[in-house]
Every structure is written in C-alpha cells, then in structure tokens.
Coordinates of C-alpha atoms in Angstrom, one line a residue:
M480 CA 18.4 39.4 17.9
P481 CA 17.6 41.6 14.9
M482 CA 15.8 40.1 11.9
P483 CA 18.4 38.4 9.6
F484 CA 17.3 40.5 6.7
L485 CA 17.1 43.7 8.6
K486 CA 19.8 46.2 9.6
S487 CA 19.3 47.9 12.9
R488 CA 18.7 51.6 12.4
K489 CA 20.6 52.5 15.6
P490 CA 23.4 50.4 17.2
K491 CA 22.5 49.3 20.8
P492 CA 24.8 50.4 23.6
A493 CA 27.3 48.0 24.8
A494 CA 25.4 47.4 28.1
A495 CA 22.3 46.5 26.2
Q496 CA 24.2 43.8 24.3
K497 CA 25.0 41.9 27.5
P498 CA 22.0 40.1 28.9
A499 CA 22.2 38.1 32.0
R500 CA 22.1 35.1 29.9
K501 CA 24.0 35.4 26.7
R502 CA 22.1 34.6 23.5
R503 CA 23.7 33.2 20.4
K504 CA 24.2 35.6 17.4
L505 CA 23.0 33.5 14.6
T506 CA 23.4 34.5 10.9
G507 CA 22.3 33.2 7.6
R508 CA 19.7 30.4 7.4
L509 CA 19.8 29.8 11.2
A510 CA 18.8 33.4 11.8
V511 CA 16.1 33.1 9.3
L512 CA 14.8 30.0 11.1
V513 CA 14.8 31.7 14.5
S514 CA 13.0 34.7 13.0
L515 CA 10.4 32.6 11.3
L516 CA 9.7 30.7 14.7
A517 CA 9.5 34.0 16.7
V518 CA 7.2 35.7 14.1
T519 CA 5.0 32.6 13.9
M520 CA 4.7 32.4 17.6
S521 CA 3.5 36.1 17.8
I522 CA 1.0 35.4 15.0
F523 CA -0.3 32.4 16.9
Q524 CA -0.8 34.4 20.0
L525 CA -2.5 37.2 18.1
Y526 CA -4.7 34.9 16.3
T527 CA -5.9 33.1 19.4
A528 CA -6.5 36.4 21.1
A529 CA -8.7 37.5 18.3
A530 CA -10.4 34.3 17.3
G531 CA -10.7 32.8 20.7
L532 CA -8.3 31.0 23.0
L533 CA -7.8 27.2 22.6
P534 CA -8.7 24.9 25.5
P535 CA -6.1 25.6 28.2
L536 CA -3.9 22.5 27.8
Q537 CA -3.7 23.1 24.0
Q538 CA -3.1 26.9 24.3
R539 CA -0.3 26.4 26.9
S540 CA 1.4 23.4 25.2
I541 CA 1.7 25.3 21.8
H542 CA 3.0 28.3 23.7
L543 CA 5.6 26.2 25.5
L544 CA 6.4 24.5 22.2
F545 CA 7.7 27.8 20.7
V546 CA 9.3 28.9 23.8
L547 CA 11.3 25.7 24.2
A548 CA 12.3 25.6 20.6
L549 CA 13.7 29.1 20.6
V550 CA 15.5 28.6 23.9
F551 CA 17.4 25.6 22.6
L552 CA 18.3 27.4 19.4
L553 CA 19.3 30.6 21.0
Y554 CA 20.8 29.8 24.5
P555 CA 24.0 27.7 24.7
A556 CA 24.2 24.9 27.2
T557 CA 27.6 25.9 28.6
P558 CA 30.1 28.7 28.2
K559 CA 32.1 26.4 25.9
S560 CA 29.1 25.7 23.6
P561 CA 29.3 27.4 20.2
L562 CA 27.8 30.9 20.0
D563 CA 27.4 31.0 16.3
R564 CA 25.3 27.8 15.8
P565 CA 23.3 25.4 17.9
S566 CA 25.1 22.1 18.8
A567 CA 23.9 18.7 17.7
L568 CA 22.6 18.2 21.3
D569 CA 20.6 21.5 20.9
W570 CA 19.0 20.3 17.7
F571 CA 18.1 17.0 19.3
L572 CA 16.6 18.7 22.4
M573 CA 14.6 21.1 20.2
V574 CA 13.1 18.3 18.3
V575 CA 12.2 16.4 21.5
A576 CA 10.7 19.6 22.9
V577 CA 8.5 20.2 19.9
A578 CA 7.3 16.6 19.9
G579 CA 6.7 16.6 23.7
N580 CA 4.6 19.7 23.5
L581 CA 2.7 18.8 20.3
Y582 CA 1.7 15.4 21.9
P583 CA -0.7 16.8 24.5
Y584 CA -2.1 19.1 21.9
L585 CA -2.9 16.3 19.5
R586 CA -4.0 13.9 22.3
Y587 CA -6.1 16.5 24.0
V588 CA -9.5 14.8 23.3
S589 CA -8.2 11.4 24.3
L590 CA -6.7 12.6 27.5
A591 CA -9.9 14.4 28.4
K592 CA -11.8 11.1 28.0
S593 CA -9.2 8.9 29.6
G594 CA -10.7 9.1 33.1
G595 CA -7.3 9.1 34.6
I596 CA -6.2 6.0 32.7
Y597 CA -3.1 6.8 30.6
I598 CA -0.9 4.9 28.2
A599 CA 2.8 4.3 28.3
S600 CA 3.6 7.0 25.7
D601 CA 1.9 9.6 27.9
Y602 CA 4.5 8.9 30.6
V603 CA 7.4 8.8 28.2
F604 CA 6.7 12.2 26.7
G605 CA 5.8 13.6 30.0
A606 CA 9.1 12.7 31.6
L607 CA 11.0 14.0 28.7
T608 CA 9.1 17.3 28.6
I609 CA 9.6 17.8 32.4
L610 CA 13.4 17.3 32.0
L611 CA 13.5 19.7 29.0
V612 CA 11.6 22.3 31.0
F613 CA 14.3 22.1 33.7
E614 CA 17.2 22.3 31.2
A615 CA 15.6 25.3 29.3
A616 CA 15.0 27.1 32.5
R617 CA 18.6 26.5 33.7
R618 CA 19.8 28.2 30.5
V619 CA 17.5 31.2 30.7
V620 CA 16.8 32.0 34.3
G621 CA 19.7 30.3 36.0
W622 CA 20.3 27.6 38.7
P623 CA 18.4 29.0 41.8
L624 CA 15.0 28.5 40.4
V625 CA 15.9 25.1 38.9
I626 CA 17.4 23.9 42.2
L627 CA 14.2 25.0 44.0
A628 CA 12.0 23.1 41.6
G629 CA 14.2 20.1 41.7
L630 CA 14.0 20.0 45.6
C631 CA 10.3 20.2 45.3
L632 CA 10.1 17.2 43.0
V633 CA 12.3 15.3 45.5
Y634 CA 9.9 16.4 48.3
A635 CA 7.0 14.8 46.4
F636 CA 8.8 11.4 46.6
I637 CA 10.2 11.4 50.1
G638 CA 7.2 12.6 52.1
P639 CA 6.9 9.4 54.1
W640 CA 10.4 10.0 55.6
I641 CA 9.8 13.6 56.6
P642 CA 8.8 14.1 60.2
G643 CA 6.3 16.7 61.4
P644 CA 3.6 18.6 59.5
L645 CA 5.5 18.7 56.2
G646 CA 5.4 14.9 55.9
H647 CA 3.0 13.2 53.5
S648 CA 2.2 9.7 52.1
G649 CA 4.5 10.1 49.1
F650 CA 3.7 9.8 45.3
T651 CA 4.8 7.5 42.6
L652 CA 6.8 8.6 39.5
T653 CA 3.8 8.1 37.3
R654 CA 1.5 10.1 39.6
V655 CA 4.0 13.0 39.6
I656 CA 4.2 13.0 35.8
E657 CA 0.4 12.9 35.5
Q658 CA 0.3 16.0 37.8
M659 CA 3.1 17.9 36.0
Y660 CA 2.3 17.0 32.3
L661 CA -1.2 15.5 31.8
T662 CA -3.2 18.1 33.7
T663 CA -3.3 21.9 34.1
E664 CA -2.0 21.7 37.6
G665 CA 1.8 21.4 36.8
V666 CA 3.9 22.7 33.9
Y667 CA 0.8 23.6 32.0
G668 CA -0.8 25.3 35.1
Q669 CA -2.4 28.6 35.7
I670 CA 1.0 30.4 35.8
L671 CA 2.0 29.3 32.3
G672 CA -1.6 30.1 31.3
V673 CA -1.1 33.8 32.2
S674 CA 2.2 33.8 30.2
A675 CA 0.4 32.2 27.2
T676 CA -2.3 34.9 27.2
Y677 CA -2.0 38.3 29.1
I678 CA 1.8 38.5 29.6
F679 CA 2.7 37.7 25.9
L680 CA 0.3 40.1 24.5
F681 CA 1.5 42.9 26.6
V682 CA 5.1 42.2 25.9
L683 CA 4.2 42.2 22.3
F684 CA 2.4 45.5 22.7
G685 CA 5.5 46.9 24.3
A686 CA 7.5 45.7 21.2
F687 CA 5.1 47.4 18.8
L688 CA 5.3 50.7 20.7
S689 CA 9.1 50.4 20.7
V690 CA 9.3 50.4 16.9
T691 CA 7.3 53.5 16.6
G692 CA 10.0 55.4 18.6
V693 CA 8.0 55.7 21.9
S694 CA 11.2 55.6 24.1
A695 CA 12.6 58.7 22.3
F696 CA 9.2 60.4 22.7
F697 CA 9.1 59.7 26.4
N698 CA 12.7 61.0 26.9
D699 CA 11.8 64.2 25.0
L700 CA 8.6 64.6 27.0
A701 CA 10.4 64.1 30.3
T702 CA 13.1 66.6 29.3
A703 CA 10.5 69.1 28.3
L704 CA 8.6 68.7 31.6
A705 CA 11.5 68.7 34.0
G706 CA 14.8 69.4 32.1
R707 CA 15.0 73.1 33.2
T708 CA 14.3 72.5 36.8
R709 CA 16.9 72.1 39.6
G710 CA 18.7 68.9 39.0
G711 CA 16.7 68.5 35.8
P712 CA 18.7 65.5 34.3
A713 CA 17.9 63.2 37.3
K714 CA 14.3 64.3 37.2
V715 CA 14.2 63.5 33.5
A716 CA 15.3 60.0 34.4
V717 CA 12.6 59.6 37.0
I718 CA 9.8 60.8 34.7
S719 CA 11.0 58.9 31.6
S720 CA 11.4 55.7 33.6
A721 CA 7.9 56.1 35.0
L722 CA 6.6 56.6 31.5
M723 CA 8.5 53.6 30.1
G724 CA 7.2 51.5 33.0
T725 CA 3.8 51.9 31.5
V726 CA 5.2 50.0 28.6
S727 CA 7.9 47.5 29.6
G728 CA 7.2 46.6 33.2
S729 CA 10.8 45.4 33.8
T730 CA 13.5 47.0 35.9
S731 CA 16.5 45.9 33.7
A732 CA 14.7 46.8 30.4
N733 CA 13.9 50.2 31.8
V734 CA 17.4 50.8 32.9
V735 CA 18.8 49.9 29.5
T736 CA 16.2 51.8 27.5
T737 CA 16.2 55.1 29.4
G738 CA 19.6 54.8 31.3
T739 CA 21.7 55.0 28.1
F740 CA 20.4 58.6 27.7
T741 CA 19.9 59.8 31.3
I742 CA 22.9 58.4 33.2
P743 CA 25.6 60.1 31.0
L744 CA 23.6 63.2 31.2
M745 CA 23.3 63.1 35.0
K746 CA 27.1 62.5 35.3
K747 CA 27.9 65.4 32.9
T748 CA 25.9 67.8 35.0
G749 CA 27.7 67.0 38.3
Y750 CA 26.0 63.8 39.9
Q751 CA 28.3 61.3 41.1
P752 CA 28.3 58.1 39.0
Y753 CA 26.9 55.9 41.8
F754 CA 24.1 58.4 42.3
A755 CA 23.3 58.6 38.6
G756 CA 23.0 54.8 38.5
A757 CA 21.0 54.7 41.6
V758 CA 18.4 57.2 40.3
E759 CA 18.0 55.2 37.2
A760 CA 17.7 51.9 39.0
A761 CA 15.2 53.2 41.6
A762 CA 13.1 54.8 39.0
S763 CA 13.2 51.8 36.7
C764 CA 12.2 49.5 39.5
G765 CA 9.0 51.6 39.9
G766 CA 8.1 50.6 36.3
Q767 CA 6.9 47.3 37.6
I768 CA 4.4 48.9 39.9
M769 CA 3.4 51.6 37.6
P770 CA 0.0 51.3 35.9
P771 CA -1.3 50.6 33.3
I772 CA 1.2 48.0 32.2
M773 CA 2.9 46.7 35.3
G774 CA 5.2 43.7 35.9
S775 CA 4.2 40.3 34.6
A776 CA 3.4 39.2 38.2
A777 CA 0.5 41.7 38.2
Y778 CA -1.5 39.7 35.6
I779 CA -0.8 36.6 37.6
M780 CA -2.1 38.3 40.6
A781 CA -5.4 39.3 38.9
D782 CA -5.8 35.7 37.7
T783 CA -5.1 34.2 41.2
L784 CA -7.4 36.6 43.0
G785 CA -10.1 36.3 40.3
V786 CA -10.4 40.0 39.9
S787 CA -10.2 42.3 36.9
Y788 CA -6.8 43.7 35.9
L789 CA -8.5 47.2 36.3
K790 CA -8.8 46.5 40.0
I791 CA -5.1 45.7 40.2
M792 CA -4.3 48.9 38.3
A793 CA -6.5 51.0 40.6
A794 CA -4.9 49.5 43.7
A795 CA -1.4 50.2 42.4
F796 CA -1.9 53.8 41.5
V797 CA -1.5 55.7 44.8
P798 CA 1.4 53.6 46.0
A799 CA 3.2 54.1 42.6
V800 CA 2.7 57.8 42.8
L801 CA 4.1 57.9 46.3
Y802 CA 7.1 55.7 45.1
F803 CA 8.1 58.0 42.2
L804 CA 7.5 61.1 44.4
S805 CA 10.0 59.6 46.9
V806 CA 12.6 59.1 44.2
G807 CA 12.0 62.5 42.5
S808 CA 12.1 64.4 45.9
G809 CA 15.4 62.6 46.7
V810 CA 17.1 63.7 43.5
H811 CA 15.7 67.3 44.0
W812 CA 17.3 67.6 47.4
R813 CA 20.6 66.0 46.2
A814 CA 20.7 68.6 43.4
W815 CA 20.2 71.4 45.8
R816 CA 23.0 70.1 48.0
L817 CA 25.4 69.9 45.0
G818 CA 24.1 73.1 43.4
I819 CA 23.1 71.3 40.1
A820 CA 21.0 73.5 37.8
G821 CA 18.7 72.3 35.0
I822 CA 19.4 71.8 31.4
K823 CA 19.7 75.0 29.4
E824 CA 18.4 73.8 26.1
T825 CA 15.2 71.6 26.3
P826 CA 12.6 70.7 23.6
S827 CA 9.3 72.7 23.6
L828 CA 6.6 70.7 25.5
L829 CA 4.0 72.0 23.2
K830 CA 6.0 71.0 20.1
V831 CA 6.7 67.5 21.5
L832 CA 3.0 66.9 22.2
R833 CA 2.0 68.4 18.9
E834 CA 4.4 66.3 16.9
R835 CA 4.3 63.0 18.7
G836 CA 1.5 63.2 21.2
Y837 CA -0.4 60.6 19.2
L838 CA 1.9 58.0 20.5
F839 CA 0.0 58.1 23.8
L840 CA -3.2 57.0 21.9
P841 CA -2.6 53.2 22.3
L842 CA -2.1 53.5 26.1
V843 CA -5.3 55.6 26.2
A844 CA -7.0 52.9 24.2
I845 CA -5.9 50.2 26.6
I846 CA -6.9 52.2 29.7
Y847 CA -10.4 53.0 28.1
L848 CA -11.0 49.3 27.2
L849 CA -10.1 48.2 30.8
V850 CA -12.2 50.9 32.4
S851 CA -15.1 49.8 30.1
G852 CA -15.0 46.3 31.5
Y853 CA -13.0 44.4 28.8
N854 CA -10.5 41.9 29.9
A855 CA -6.7 42.5 29.7
L856 CA -6.2 40.2 26.8
Y857 CA -8.8 41.9 24.6
A858 CA -7.4 45.4 25.6
A859 CA -3.8 44.3 24.8
F860 CA -4.9 43.0 21.4
W861 CA -6.6 46.2 20.5
G862 CA -3.8 48.3 21.9
I863 CA -1.6 46.6 19.3
I864 CA -4.1 47.3 16.5
V865 CA -4.4 51.0 17.6
T866 CA -0.6 51.2 17.7
M867 CA -0.4 50.1 14.1
I868 CA -3.1 52.5 12.9
T869 CA -1.7 55.6 14.8
S870 CA 1.8 54.8 13.6
F871 CA 0.7 56.1 10.2
V872 CA 0.2 59.6 11.5
R873 CA 3.8 60.5 10.7
R874 CA 6.4 58.8 8.5
E875 CA 9.1 58.4 11.2
S876 CA 6.8 56.2 13.3
R877 CA 5.1 54.3 10.5
I878 CA 5.0 50.6 11.0
N879 CA 5.9 49.2 7.5
L880 CA 6.6 45.5 6.8
R881 CA 10.2 45.7 8.2
R882 CA 9.1 47.2 11.5
L883 CA 6.1 44.8 11.7
L884 CA 8.5 41.8 11.5
E885 CA 10.8 43.5 14.0
A886 CA 8.0 43.9 16.4
L887 CA 6.6 40.4 16.0
Q888 CA 10.1 38.9 16.6
G889 CA 11.1 41.3 19.3
G890 CA 8.0 40.5 21.2
A891 CA 8.5 36.8 21.1
L892 CA 12.1 36.9 22.1
S893 CA 11.4 39.3 25.0
A894 CA 8.8 36.8 26.4
L895 CA 11.1 33.9 26.6
S896 CA 12.6 34.5 30.1
V897 CA 9.1 35.2 31.6
A898 CA 7.7 32.1 29.9
M899 CA 10.5 29.9 31.2
A900 CA 10.2 31.3 34.8
C901 CA 6.4 30.6 34.6
A902 CA 6.9 27.1 33.3
I903 CA 9.4 26.0 36.0
V904 CA 7.4 27.7 38.7
G905 CA 4.5 25.5 37.5
V906 CA 6.5 22.5 38.7
V907 CA 6.8 24.0 42.2
I908 CA 3.1 24.9 42.4
G909 CA 2.2 21.5 41.0
V910 CA 4.1 19.8 43.9
F911 CA 2.6 22.2 46.5
T912 CA -1.0 21.4 45.2
L913 CA -0.2 17.7 45.0
T914 CA 1.1 17.4 48.6
G915 CA -0.9 20.1 50.3
A916 CA 2.3 21.9 51.3
V917 CA 0.8 25.4 50.8
L918 CA -1.5 25.1 53.7
T919 CA 1.1 23.5 55.8
M920 CA 3.7 26.2 55.1
A921 CA 1.3 28.9 55.7
G922 CA 0.5 27.4 59.1
A923 CA 4.2 27.3 59.8
V924 CA 4.6 31.0 59.0
M925 CA 1.8 31.8 61.4
K926 CA 3.3 29.5 64.1
L927 CA 6.8 30.9 63.6
S928 CA 5.5 34.5 63.9
G929 CA 3.2 33.5 66.9
G930 CA 0.2 34.9 65.1
I931 CA 1.5 38.5 65.3
L932 CA 0.8 40.3 62.2
P933 CA 3.8 42.8 62.1
L934 CA 6.2 39.8 62.6
T935 CA 4.4 37.9 59.9
M936 CA 4.8 40.8 57.5
L937 CA 8.4 41.2 58.5
L938 CA 9.1 37.4 57.7
T939 CA 7.2 37.7 54.5
M940 CA 9.2 40.8 53.4
I941 CA 12.5 39.0 54.2
V942 CA 11.4 35.8 52.3
A943 CA 10.2 37.9 49.3
M944 CA 13.5 39.9 49.0
L945 CA 15.7 36.9 49.6
M946 CA 13.8 35.0 46.9
G947 CA 13.8 38.0 44.6
M948 CA 17.6 38.1 44.7
G949 CA 17.8 34.7 43.0
V950 CA 14.8 34.4 40.8
P951 CA 12.7 36.7 38.5
T952 CA 10.1 39.0 40.0
T953 CA 7.3 36.9 38.5
A954 CA 8.6 33.7 40.0
C955 CA 9.3 35.4 43.3
Y956 CA 5.8 36.6 43.6
V957 CA 4.1 33.3 42.7
L958 CA 6.3 31.3 45.2
T959 CA 6.1 33.8 48.1
S960 CA 2.4 34.5 47.7
A961 CA 1.7 30.8 47.6
V962 CA 3.4 30.3 51.0
A963 CA 3.0 33.7 52.8
A964 CA -0.1 35.4 51.4
P965 CA -2.5 32.8 52.8
A966 CA -1.0 33.3 56.3
L967 CA -1.6 37.1 56.0
V968 CA -5.2 36.5 54.8
Q969 CA -5.9 34.1 57.7
M970 CA -4.7 37.0 60.0
G971 CA -7.5 39.3 58.5
V972 CA -5.5 41.1 55.8
E973 CA -7.4 41.9 52.6
P974 CA -6.4 39.3 50.0
L975 CA -5.4 42.1 47.5
A976 CA -3.3 43.8 50.1
A977 CA -1.6 40.6 51.1
H978 CA -0.7 39.9 47.4
M979 CA 0.3 43.4 46.7
F980 CA 2.6 43.3 49.8
V981 CA 4.5 40.3 48.4
F982 CA 4.6 41.8 44.9
Y983 CA 6.1 45.0 46.1
Y984 CA 9.0 43.4 47.9
G985 CA 9.6 41.1 45.0
C986 CA 10.1 44.1 42.8
L987 CA 12.3 46.0 45.3
A988 CA 14.6 43.0 45.5
T989 CA 15.9 44.1 42.0
I990 CA 17.6 47.1 43.6
T991 CA 18.5 45.7 47.0
P992 CA 22.1 44.5 47.6
P993 CA 23.9 42.1 47.7
V994 CA 22.2 40.7 44.6
A995 CA 20.4 43.4 42.7
V996 CA 20.0 42.9 39.0
G997 CA 18.5 46.3 38.2
A998 CA 21.2 48.2 40.3
Y999 CA 23.9 46.1 38.7
T1000 CA 22.7 47.0 35.3
A1001 CA 22.6 50.7 36.1
A1002 CA 26.1 50.5 37.8
G1003 CA 27.4 49.0 34.6
L1004 CA 26.1 52.0 32.5
A1005 CA 27.3 54.5 35.1
G1006 CA 30.7 52.9 35.7
S1007 CA 30.2 52.8 39.5
D1008 CA 30.3 50.3 42.3
P1009 CA 27.2 48.0 42.1
N1010 CA 26.8 47.7 45.9
E1011 CA 27.1 51.5 46.5
T1012 CA 24.7 52.1 43.6
G1013 CA 22.2 49.6 45.1
W1014 CA 22.2 51.0 48.5
Q1015 CA 21.7 54.6 47.2
A1016 CA 18.8 53.2 45.1
V1017 CA 17.3 51.7 48.3
K1018 CA 17.6 55.1 50.0
L1019 CA 15.9 56.9 47.1
A1020 CA 13.1 54.2 47.1
G1021 CA 12.5 54.5 50.8
A1022 CA 8.8 55.0 50.4
G1023 CA 8.6 51.7 48.5
F1024 CA 9.8 49.8 51.5
L1025 CA 7.5 51.6 53.9
V1026 CA 4.2 51.9 52.0
P1027 CA 3.4 48.0 51.8
F1028 CA 3.3 47.9 55.7
I1029 CA 0.9 50.9 55.6
F1030 CA -1.5 49.6 53.0
V1031 CA -1.9 46.2 54.9
Y1032 CA -3.2 48.2 57.9
S1033 CA -4.9 50.8 55.8
P1034 CA -6.2 49.4 52.5
V1035 CA -7.5 52.8 51.6
L1036 CA -4.2 53.4 49.9
L1037 CA -5.2 50.5 47.5
M1038 CA -8.6 52.0 47.1
I1039 CA -10.2 49.2 49.0
N1040 CA -13.4 50.1 50.8
A1041 CA -12.5 53.7 50.3
T1042 CA -14.4 57.0 49.5
P1043 CA -13.1 59.6 47.1
W1044 CA -12.4 61.9 50.2
S1045 CA -10.4 59.2 52.0
I1046 CA -8.4 58.4 48.9
A1047 CA -7.7 62.1 48.3
Q1048 CA -6.7 62.6 52.0
A1049 CA -4.4 59.6 51.9
A1050 CA -2.7 60.7 48.7
V1051 CA -2.2 64.3 49.8
T1052 CA -0.9 63.6 53.3
G1053 CA 1.0 60.6 52.0
S1054 CA 2.8 62.8 49.5
I1055 CA 3.8 65.3 52.1
G1056 CA 5.1 62.4 54.3
V1057 CA 7.1 61.0 51.4
I1058 CA 8.7 64.4 50.8
A1059 CA 9.5 64.6 54.4
L1060 CA 11.0 61.1 54.3
S1061 CA 13.3 62.0 51.4
I1062 CA 14.5 65.2 53.2
A1063 CA 15.3 63.1 56.3
F1064 CA 17.2 60.5 54.3
E1065 CA 19.1 63.1 52.3
G1066 CA 19.8 65.1 55.5
F1067 CA 19.5 68.4 53.7
Y1068 CA 16.8 71.1 53.3
H1069 CA 18.4 74.3 52.0
A1070 CA 21.2 73.5 54.5
P1071 CA 22.6 70.3 56.2
L1072 CA 20.2 69.0 59.0
S1073 CA 21.2 67.8 62.3
V1074 CA 20.5 64.2 63.5
L1075 CA 17.6 65.5 65.7
E1076 CA 16.0 67.3 62.7
R1077 CA 16.3 64.2 60.6
F1078 CA 14.6 62.1 63.2
W1079 CA 12.0 64.8 63.6
L1080 CA 11.2 64.6 60.0
L1081 CA 11.3 60.8 59.9
A1082 CA 8.6 60.8 62.7
A1083 CA 6.4 63.3 60.7
A1084 CA 6.8 61.1 57.6
L1085 CA 5.7 58.0 59.4
L1086 CA 2.6 59.8 60.9
L1087 CA 1.7 61.3 57.5
V1088 CA 2.0 58.1 55.5
V1089 CA -0.3 56.2 57.8
P1090 CA -3.9 57.1 56.6
G1091 CA -6.0 58.6 59.4
T1092 CA -7.2 62.0 60.5
F1093 CA -5.4 62.0 63.9
T1094 CA -2.0 60.8 62.5
D1095 CA -2.3 63.2 59.7
L1096 CA -2.9 66.2 62.0
M1097 CA 0.2 65.2 64.2
G1098 CA 2.4 64.7 61.2
L1099 CA 1.3 68.0 59.6
G1100 CA 2.0 69.7 62.9
L1101 CA 5.6 68.3 63.0
V1102 CA 6.2 69.3 59.4
A1103 CA 4.8 72.9 60.0
A1104 CA 7.0 73.3 63.1
F1105 CA 10.0 72.1 61.1
Y1106 CA 9.2 74.5 58.3
V1107 CA 8.9 77.5 60.6
L1108 CA 12.1 76.8 62.3
E1109 CA 13.9 76.3 59.0
R1110 CA 12.4 79.6 57.6
R1111 CA 13.7 81.4 60.7
R1112 CA 17.1 80.0 60.2
E1113 CA 17.2 81.0 56.6
V1114 CA 16.4 84.6 57.5
Q1115 CA 19.1 84.6 60.2
R1116 CA 21.6 83.1 57.6
A1117 CA 20.6 85.7 55.0
H1118 CA 21.0 88.5 57.7
L1119 CA 24.5 87.3 58.7
E1120 CA 25.5 87.1 55.0
T1121 CA 24.3 90.7 54.5
V1122 CA 26.2 92.0 57.5
A1123 CA 29.3 90.1 56.4

C-alpha cells in the first residue's frame, strides 16, 4: 500500500495488485495510521539492530505487536468484510493484540523471576494472544497452516488416548499456555526470533534497494548481457531473475517484479505463452536459493544449525549456479528449435555499468561484511546504510524523504506474511518440543523407510513438496526439517546437507503442480494455463530436482570437506551434466533427437552431476561420443542440402 501522502511514480501492473490475500485499500486518516505503524515498526527494527537487540521475549513481542496490529487493520476477516475500512471487530482485535503483546514486554522482569509460578492475568492474556495469532495467520497465510497448528494443539491435550509411540501423558490448558506464551519455546520462539531480526532487516534492505530503481537496473544489465544472443528475451528473464533473487528471495515477488517486463517480451519474439510463464517461474524460484540474499528459510537454517550465514551462502552457491544453468540451457535449446533470434536493440553494457553500476555497492558491502565474519543482522543494517549513501550518486536513484518513507513502509508491509508464518509455526514447534514428538516422528520416518537412505530422502522430498503446496516456503522448511532432517542426520547425512535438502524441495514446491504459487502467478501474467506452465517450469528446473540427492551423497557440492580442486571439478563437470540434462529434456540439439539419444544424454548427465573422477570420466565419454555423432550428422545434412 503506498504512503497516503505519496503518489506512485509508476502504476503497478494488474497482476501485481492481486496478492494471494487481498489487502484493504485505505485512504485518509486510516492510511496515515497504517503508514505510521509500518514506518515505526521499521524504525524500531533498525534501532535495535544498531543499538543492540532487546532480550528475546521483549524483542519478539514488540515485533509481533506491530505485525498483528497491521494485519487486523489491513486484512479483512471474510470476503464480505469492508475493504475501505477496518470493521469494529478488527479494531477490537487490534487493541487486544497490542495489549496481549505489550503485556510480556512490560512483565518481562517479573516473568523471569517467577520461577514458573504465574498469575491469572498471564493466562488470560496468553490465551487471547494465541487465539489472535491463529486468526491473523488465517487472514494472511490461509487455512492449511492454521489447521495444522490447531491439530497440533489438540494433540497436546489428547496424548493419553493416542496409542503407540506418538502417545504421551497429556498437558493441561495452563501448561500449554505457559509453553506458547510465557516462554521462548512457542509463539515467541526461535522461528519468530529470526523474523524479528535477520529476515525483517533483509526484507527492509530489499525495499531500500527497490526505491533506488535496482529492478530496472537489473533488467537493463540482463538485456545488455544476453539480449542479442539466441532466444535473448528468455535469457534476459533468467539473468534478471537471478539478480533479483539476490534482493527479494521470493518466487512470487520475483515473478511480479521481472515478469511484467520479460514475459510480454518473450511472447512478442515467438515463445509460446505457457513457455514464457514457465521460464519466469522457474528462474524466479531460483531466487530463493541464490546467494547472497536467499529465501527467509535460509536465515532460520543458519540459526537452527548454529552456523554463520556465510556458510549457508557458500553451500548454496554451486547448486544455485547449476540450477540457473539448467534453466538457461533449456531456453537456449527451445529458442534454437523455434528459430528465435535475439533482441536487435539492446543497451550498452559499459554504459549501463558506468551509469548505474554503483547500485551493486550495497550487495558488495553485505558480502564483504559476511566474509569478514560479521553476522547477518549487522551486514543487513550496514547494507541499508550503504544503499542510502550510494543513492546520492545520481539524482534518479536518490533516496529523499519521500522515498525513505516508501522504503520504511514497504519493508514492514512486505514482512507481514513471513512474520505471521513464523508465529503460527512457533505453535507447532512448541507442541513438538513439549510432547517430544520430533524424535518420535523422526524415528517413524526411519522405520517407514526401513533405514534405507534413498527411500528416506524420497519420503522427505514428497513431504516437503506436499507441505510446500499448502504453506509458505519458510513454514514448509521449518516443519519438514523438524521431522525429517533428524532422520537423515541419524543415517549419517551431514546436518547442513540434510537441511539444504529439505529447503530445496520446499522452494521447488512453488512451481510444482497441482498447487504452484509461483507458476500460477507467472501464468496470470502470460495468459496461459497454470498447470501447463507449472509442468514446463518443472522441466526447465530439472537440475533443481536432481542436485539435492547428489549433494546428500557428495557434500562437496555444498563445499563441505572439500578442496578447491574438488569444488572446481564438481562445478565444471556438473555444469556439463546440467547442459546435457536440458538437451535430453528438450529433445533437441541442432535437430530433433531420438528417444535413444535422449536416454543416452540423460545417463551422461546423471554420471556427470555425481561428483567423482570415475563417474565424471564415464559421463564425459558419453557426451563426447554424442557430440562426435551429432557433428557427423550435421556434416551429412549439410552435404545433402548442398546436393539438393
């Protein structure tokens, strides 16, 4: 929602104005109130990042206070609720939400000294706040996650009546409220803590970059790099989405930001609508796995594993390169098949870099700080400061008061959905911790798979993708990793590889039918069938579905226990394998391929993607043999054409 006293410089495309959960369009004093709340929230987050975080319970309660207040003002309860103003019920819920989250902040010292002995008001405010978290989550992230959290709460009470290993002694209502509200093991748990620190600051950083015109810069840079090559518009989509992924870390946000430019351009140059949408969806999905700013789940992963975010970035780099190479190679061979040329008029690369290359400096600053050993929160804060300073290089990117307020408000509003997902997932994790269900379910996964690692990975993949169809990627990662990652670790898988495995499939769920938010968003922009668009996106992102199985067996792809030579070998041979895989999927290499040739390349791709000298040599041999045969056929075709 724009600032009430600001007029948008460019009208948003229609697709961008239709979020999954429709927000109210407030005007007048109501819009001013929302703007003030959002700006104040961002200022609070910036202040605590600079001056020092509050104790966890206080930091998270104030964060949730702002989130719930904004949700009840902006998100209607039902389709029949007024869209131009909050209802009387919304105002009431907002006031109760503010009181319920201000209460633990003010009572923090007393709660810390209580020794587990609480008073009646603690339980009253706790029960009300838990109910409000459920209602706010229903409005923002939808029913699936709310139903799951509700079932978990029921499970906490009915344990004595559940047979088998999932049974437990059961807990009273007061004990559940204590766990969920009066400790940092429930709603105010570790997951919301990451939202209240790293995630919010990086979302805010993206908002600051946005007001400087970085998306237009990325589009122009991508056009300058790849616009003139074969199938240039589709390659522009891949590169610009990869660049935007360093800022947004969201599939749908990437689709809307870059797709409004790239999808019409792809259609205009000859790509089918469903393919144009698929390219944008697949490329935008990669934004969540593309360092340095990945999806929100990546920050939770770092916090859960107790490792630096730099280690997560390093682990994600090679797989992300292979992913985007898969998508780019797929569009290249489709362009060759359709005879699609590049864009005739493209901006000069040197001119783009000379005039707007300074917009890269904030990203460079963040990478430098992370590499230097500073934590992600510190890096994000100074990234925002560097963005503000470098914006003054040119007038068109300068952050004046108006743009400053736009960024502060935009960052807060963009963080609402992630924050609500984190809060409601806190309920699930709180129940798991209280009942000990995590270890029980991990054991159940191992028992179901018979202790066979490939079968365990297959079950984990299915669970992650099914979960990712109904809940946001962040929630999908947290829930699936809590259940399945321990089982993988118990089988000897590196903890980072186990968590990255879950993370990947949670991201890929956004483009996998029948429920694929990213693909549906792209299909809306392309005017194509959502399922057709989604399946084509899956085809383009083939490497993304394969690589997680590989790095579980060969963590060298994640730079775990790897030497520079082994990393380089894995990257080079993996790249050749990904290209072979895309040719096999497209069924075309200068001419249509037979079924046997496609299986030949598929075998070569699998051998090459698996790190190891023996498999690499076998894969390279198959690729070399395929290349020699195809070159011979090209010569024969050329000879026949000459004779004719």
